[in-house]
């Protein structure tokens, strides 16, 4: 982690070690995504020799875990909560409720039908 | 009547040339679907909002400039009002013994 973490914090929302880690993972994934996709292509191409495919497989498993997209989790930007986060608002359910009742979310009002 | 396979393959070749797709008549697994996927790195990395410039940064960069920080002034005024009413924060005790003398009640 230490090799990837930015020297100067560039998060504007709620600061939490979990948020910092998630942010770092996202940046690292963005940097290494083309390499990862290339390795995946090499593995899946059946017209290449077995040896290159095996080497590509090995290299993919040896990449740092921060380059994997499955490690990234959408966290709440106001509270840093990992569960109950809605994609459209990037907030967890309680923060969403607080902000919606205060009128800070455009177009969100109490439902009744 | 049955169409010879070579005609169909020629048709596929022409289709691929016109629509700029990959030509693969034997349906071999080339891994082209990985190449077709669009990269989602930038979209994911833009999830958390970046840090923007604040008045504190301005004050640090230009210490001789006069800046009026609204929130800071509001906070100081609020403290002043509380103090004038006699509701300000209590004095900080110097050691643990002093804080125990008045606060703790025996249960």
Short mmCIF file of C-alpha atoms in Angstrom, two decimals:
data_model
loop_
_atom_site.label_atom_id
_atom_site.label_comp_id
_atom_site.label_asym_id
_atom_site.label_seq_id
_atom_site.Cartn_x
_atom_site.Cartn_y
_atom_site.Cartn_z
CA UNK A 1 0.00 0.00 0.00
CA UNK A 2 2.75 2.39 0.97
CA UNK A 3 4.21 2.35 -2.54
CA UNK A 4 0.91 3.44 -4.06
CA UNK A 5 -0.42 5.94 -1.54
CA UNK A 6 -0.19 9.55 -2.72
CA UNK A 7 2.18 11.80 -0.77
CA UNK A 8 -0.37 14.60 -0.60
CA UNK A 9 -3.96 13.68 0.19
CA UNK A 10 -6.28 14.62 -2.66
CA UNK A 11 -9.63 13.56 -1.22
CA UNK A 12 -12.24 16.27 -0.79
CA UNK A 13 -14.94 14.29 0.97
CA UNK A 14 -14.98 12.52 4.36
CA UNK A 15 -11.42 11.42 5.23
CA UNK A 16 -11.12 7.92 6.65
CA UNK A 17 -8.34 5.37 6.29
CA UNK A 18 -10.80 3.11 4.46
CA UNK A 19 -11.73 5.91 2.07
CA UNK A 20 -8.06 6.70 1.47
CA UNK A 21 -7.32 3.05 0.75
CA UNK A 22 -10.27 2.74 -1.61
CA UNK A 23 -9.24 5.92 -3.41
CA UNK A 24 -5.68 4.61 -3.78
CA UNK A 25 -6.98 1.31 -5.15
CA UNK A 26 -9.07 3.14 -7.73
CA UNK A 27 -6.12 5.21 -8.93
CA UNK A 28 -3.83 2.17 -9.11
CA UNK A 29 -6.46 0.22 -11.03
CA UNK A 30 -6.82 3.08 -13.49
CA UNK A 31 -3.06 3.04 -14.10
CA UNK A 32 -2.71 -0.72 -14.56
CA UNK A 33 -6.00 -1.51 -16.27
CA UNK A 34 -4.56 -1.64 -19.84
CA UNK A 35 -1.84 -4.06 -18.71
CA UNK A 36 -4.40 -6.25 -16.97
CA UNK A 37 -6.66 -6.29 -20.01
CA UNK A 38 -3.71 -7.18 -22.24
CA UNK A 39 -2.80 -10.15 -20.02
CA UNK A 40 -6.40 -11.31 -19.99
CA UNK A 41 -6.48 -11.17 -23.76
CA UNK A 42 -3.29 -13.22 -23.97
CA UNK A 43 -4.78 -15.86 -21.69
CA UNK A 44 -8.00 -16.12 -23.65
CA UNK A 45 -6.50 -16.22 -27.13
CA UNK A 46 -6.44 -19.90 -28.13
CA UNK A 47 -4.28 -19.31 -31.21
CA UNK A 48 -1.23 -18.36 -29.13
CA UNK A 49 1.25 -21.05 -27.93
CA UNK A 50 0.47 -22.69 -24.59
CA UNK A 51 3.65 -21.32 -23.05
CA UNK A 52 2.78 -17.64 -23.55
CA UNK A 53 -0.70 -18.23 -22.23
CA UNK A 54 0.66 -19.92 -19.11
CA UNK A 55 3.19 -17.12 -18.60
CA UNK A 56 0.44 -14.53 -18.95
CA UNK A 57 -1.66 -16.40 -16.38
CA UNK A 58 1.24 -16.42 -13.94
CA UNK A 59 1.97 -12.75 -14.45
CA UNK A 60 -1.67 -11.83 -13.90
CA UNK A 61 -1.80 -13.65 -10.57
CA UNK A 62 1.45 -12.02 -9.46
CA UNK A 63 0.15 -8.47 -9.98
CA UNK A 64 -0.44 -6.47 -6.81
CA UNK A 65 -3.89 -6.82 -5.30
CA UNK A 66 -4.48 -3.08 -5.61
CA UNK A 67 -4.64 -3.46 -9.40
CA UNK A 68 -7.67 -5.74 -9.17
CA UNK A 69 -11.10 -4.21 -9.87
CA UNK A 70 -12.80 -6.60 -7.44
CA UNK A 71 -11.03 -4.94 -4.50
CA UNK A 72 -12.74 -1.61 -5.20
CA UNK A 73 -15.85 -0.91 -3.15
CA UNK A 74 -18.23 2.02 -3.38
CA UNK A 75 -18.06 3.75 -0.02
CA UNK A 76 -20.18 6.58 1.35
CA UNK A 77 -18.49 9.93 0.66
CA UNK A 78 -20.05 11.57 3.70
CA UNK A 79 -19.52 8.87 6.33
CA UNK A 80 -17.15 6.32 4.84
CA UNK A 81 -19.64 3.50 5.36
CA UNK A 82 -19.18 0.46 3.13
CA UNK A 83 -22.67 -1.00 3.34
CA UNK A 84 -26.00 0.42 2.23
CA UNK A 85 -24.41 2.79 -0.29
CA UNK A 86 -26.56 3.91 -3.21
CA UNK A 87 -24.78 4.37 -6.52
CA UNK A 88 -26.75 7.37 -7.70
CA UNK A 89 -25.97 9.41 -4.60
CA UNK A 90 -22.68 7.82 -3.45
CA UNK A 91 -24.02 8.01 0.10
CA UNK A 92 -25.07 5.48 2.70
CA UNK A 93 -28.73 5.24 3.58
CA UNK A 94 -28.68 7.39 6.72
CA UNK A 95 -26.63 10.19 5.20
CA UNK A 96 -28.91 10.04 2.17
CA UNK A 97 -31.91 10.47 4.45
CA UNK A 98 -30.36 13.42 6.29
CA UNK A 99 -29.41 15.22 3.09
CA UNK A 100 -32.69 14.45 1.33
CA UNK A 101 -34.78 15.84 4.19
CA UNK A 102 -32.58 18.93 4.28
CA UNK A 103 -33.23 19.43 0.57
CA UNK A 104 -29.62 19.11 -0.57
CA UNK A 105 -30.36 16.39 -3.13
CA UNK A 106 -31.98 17.77 -6.27
CA UNK A 107 -35.22 16.15 -7.28
CA UNK A 108 -35.50 13.95 -4.20
CA UNK A 109 -38.66 14.27 -2.15
CA UNK A 110 -40.64 12.06 0.21
CA UNK A 111 -42.50 9.37 -1.70
CA UNK A 112 -46.23 9.05 -1.43
CA UNK A 113 -48.50 7.44 -3.95
CA UNK B 1 -31.11 -24.96 -53.20
CA UNK B 2 -28.11 -25.07 -50.88
CA UNK B 3 -25.60 -22.25 -51.05
CA UNK B 4 -21.93 -23.35 -51.18
CA UNK B 5 -19.95 -22.53 -48.05
CA UNK B 6 -17.40 -20.43 -49.96
CA UNK B 7 -20.17 -17.99 -50.98
CA UNK B 8 -21.25 -17.58 -47.37
CA UNK B 9 -17.66 -17.05 -46.25
CA UNK B 10 -17.22 -14.42 -48.98
CA UNK B 11 -20.40 -12.74 -47.79
CA UNK B 12 -19.09 -12.73 -44.21
CA UNK B 13 -15.79 -11.26 -45.42
CA UNK B 14 -17.64 -8.47 -47.21
CA UNK B 15 -19.80 -7.80 -44.15
CA UNK B 16 -16.75 -7.57 -41.92
CA UNK B 17 -15.02 -5.25 -44.34
CA UNK B 18 -18.05 -2.94 -44.52
CA UNK B 19 -18.92 -2.88 -40.82
CA UNK B 20 -15.26 -3.10 -39.62
CA UNK B 21 -15.78 -6.19 -37.45
CA UNK B 22 -13.40 -9.13 -36.88
CA UNK B 23 -13.50 -11.94 -39.46
CA UNK B 24 -13.73 -15.33 -37.70
CA UNK B 25 -15.68 -17.89 -39.82
CA UNK B 26 -14.65 -20.96 -37.76
CA UNK B 27 -15.71 -19.26 -34.51
CA UNK B 28 -12.30 -19.70 -32.90
CA UNK B 29 -11.81 -18.19 -29.44
CA UNK B 30 -9.48 -15.27 -30.10
CA UNK B 31 -10.14 -13.28 -26.95
CA UNK B 32 -11.43 -10.35 -29.00
CA UNK B 33 -14.21 -9.64 -26.55
CA UNK B 34 -11.58 -8.40 -24.11
CA UNK B 35 -10.33 -5.97 -26.73
CA UNK B 36 -13.86 -4.77 -27.38
CA UNK B 37 -14.56 -3.89 -23.74
CA UNK B 38 -14.28 -0.22 -22.95
CA UNK B 39 -11.89 0.76 -20.16
CA UNK B 40 -13.62 1.74 -16.95
CA UNK B 41 -10.57 2.99 -15.03
CA UNK B 42 -11.19 6.76 -15.34
CA UNK B 43 -14.88 6.41 -14.47
CA UNK B 44 -14.07 4.47 -11.29
CA UNK B 45 -11.25 6.77 -10.27
CA UNK B 46 -13.58 9.79 -10.43
CA UNK B 47 -15.80 8.41 -7.65
CA UNK B 48 -14.43 10.44 -4.76
CA UNK B 49 -14.44 14.23 -5.18
CA UNK B 50 -10.99 15.78 -5.30
CA UNK B 51 -9.79 18.36 -2.85
CA UNK B 52 -10.59 21.89 -3.90
CA UNK B 53 -8.86 25.11 -2.84
CA UNK B 54 -10.11 26.59 0.44
CA UNK B 55 -9.64 29.91 2.17
CA UNK B 56 -7.08 28.29 4.46
CA UNK B 57 -4.88 27.48 1.42
CA UNK B 58 -5.21 31.08 0.23
CA UNK B 59 -4.23 32.39 3.63
CA UNK B 60 -1.19 30.12 3.68
CA UNK B 61 -0.06 31.12 0.21
CA UNK B 62 -0.60 34.87 0.67
CA UNK B 63 -0.19 35.57 4.38
CA UNK B 64 -0.10 39.36 3.89
CA UNK B 65 -3.48 39.51 2.11
CA UNK B 66 -6.62 40.37 4.06
CA UNK B 67 -9.13 37.54 3.85
CA UNK B 68 -12.56 37.30 5.44
CA UNK B 69 -13.47 33.71 6.35
CA UNK B 70 -17.24 33.62 6.93
CA UNK B 71 -17.43 30.31 8.76
CA UNK B 72 -14.50 31.12 11.03
CA UNK B 73 -15.98 34.52 11.94
CA UNK B 74 -19.38 32.91 12.65
CA UNK B 75 -17.73 30.38 14.92
CA UNK B 76 -15.84 33.05 16.87
CA UNK B 77 -18.97 35.17 17.24
CA UNK B 78 -20.92 32.17 18.52
CA UNK B 79 -18.23 31.55 21.16
CA UNK B 80 -18.33 35.22 22.15
CA UNK B 81 -22.11 35.11 22.59
CA UNK B 82 -21.89 31.98 24.73
CA UNK B 83 -19.19 33.54 26.91
CA UNK B 84 -21.20 36.74 27.38
CA UNK B 85 -24.15 34.68 28.59
CA UNK B 86 -21.83 32.77 30.89
CA UNK B 87 -22.28 29.49 29.00
CA UNK B 88 -18.77 29.19 27.55
CA UNK B 89 -16.58 26.09 27.77
CA UNK B 90 -15.17 25.30 31.27
CA UNK B 91 -11.50 25.85 32.05
CA UNK B 92 -9.18 22.94 31.26
CA UNK B 93 -7.93 21.13 34.39
CA UNK B 94 -4.17 20.86 34.68
CA UNK B 95 -3.87 17.29 35.96
CA UNK B 96 -6.05 14.23 36.49
CA UNK B 97 -6.28 14.88 40.22
CA UNK B 98 -7.85 18.33 39.70
CA UNK B 99 -10.49 16.98 37.31
CA UNK B 100 -11.41 14.25 39.82
CA UNK B 101 -11.82 16.68 42.72
CA UNK B 102 -15.08 18.29 41.54
CA UNK B 103 -16.47 16.15 38.75
CA UNK B 104 -16.59 12.53 39.89
CA UNK B 105 -19.46 11.50 42.11
CA UNK B 106 -19.24 8.40 44.27
CA UNK B 107 -21.89 5.84 43.27
#
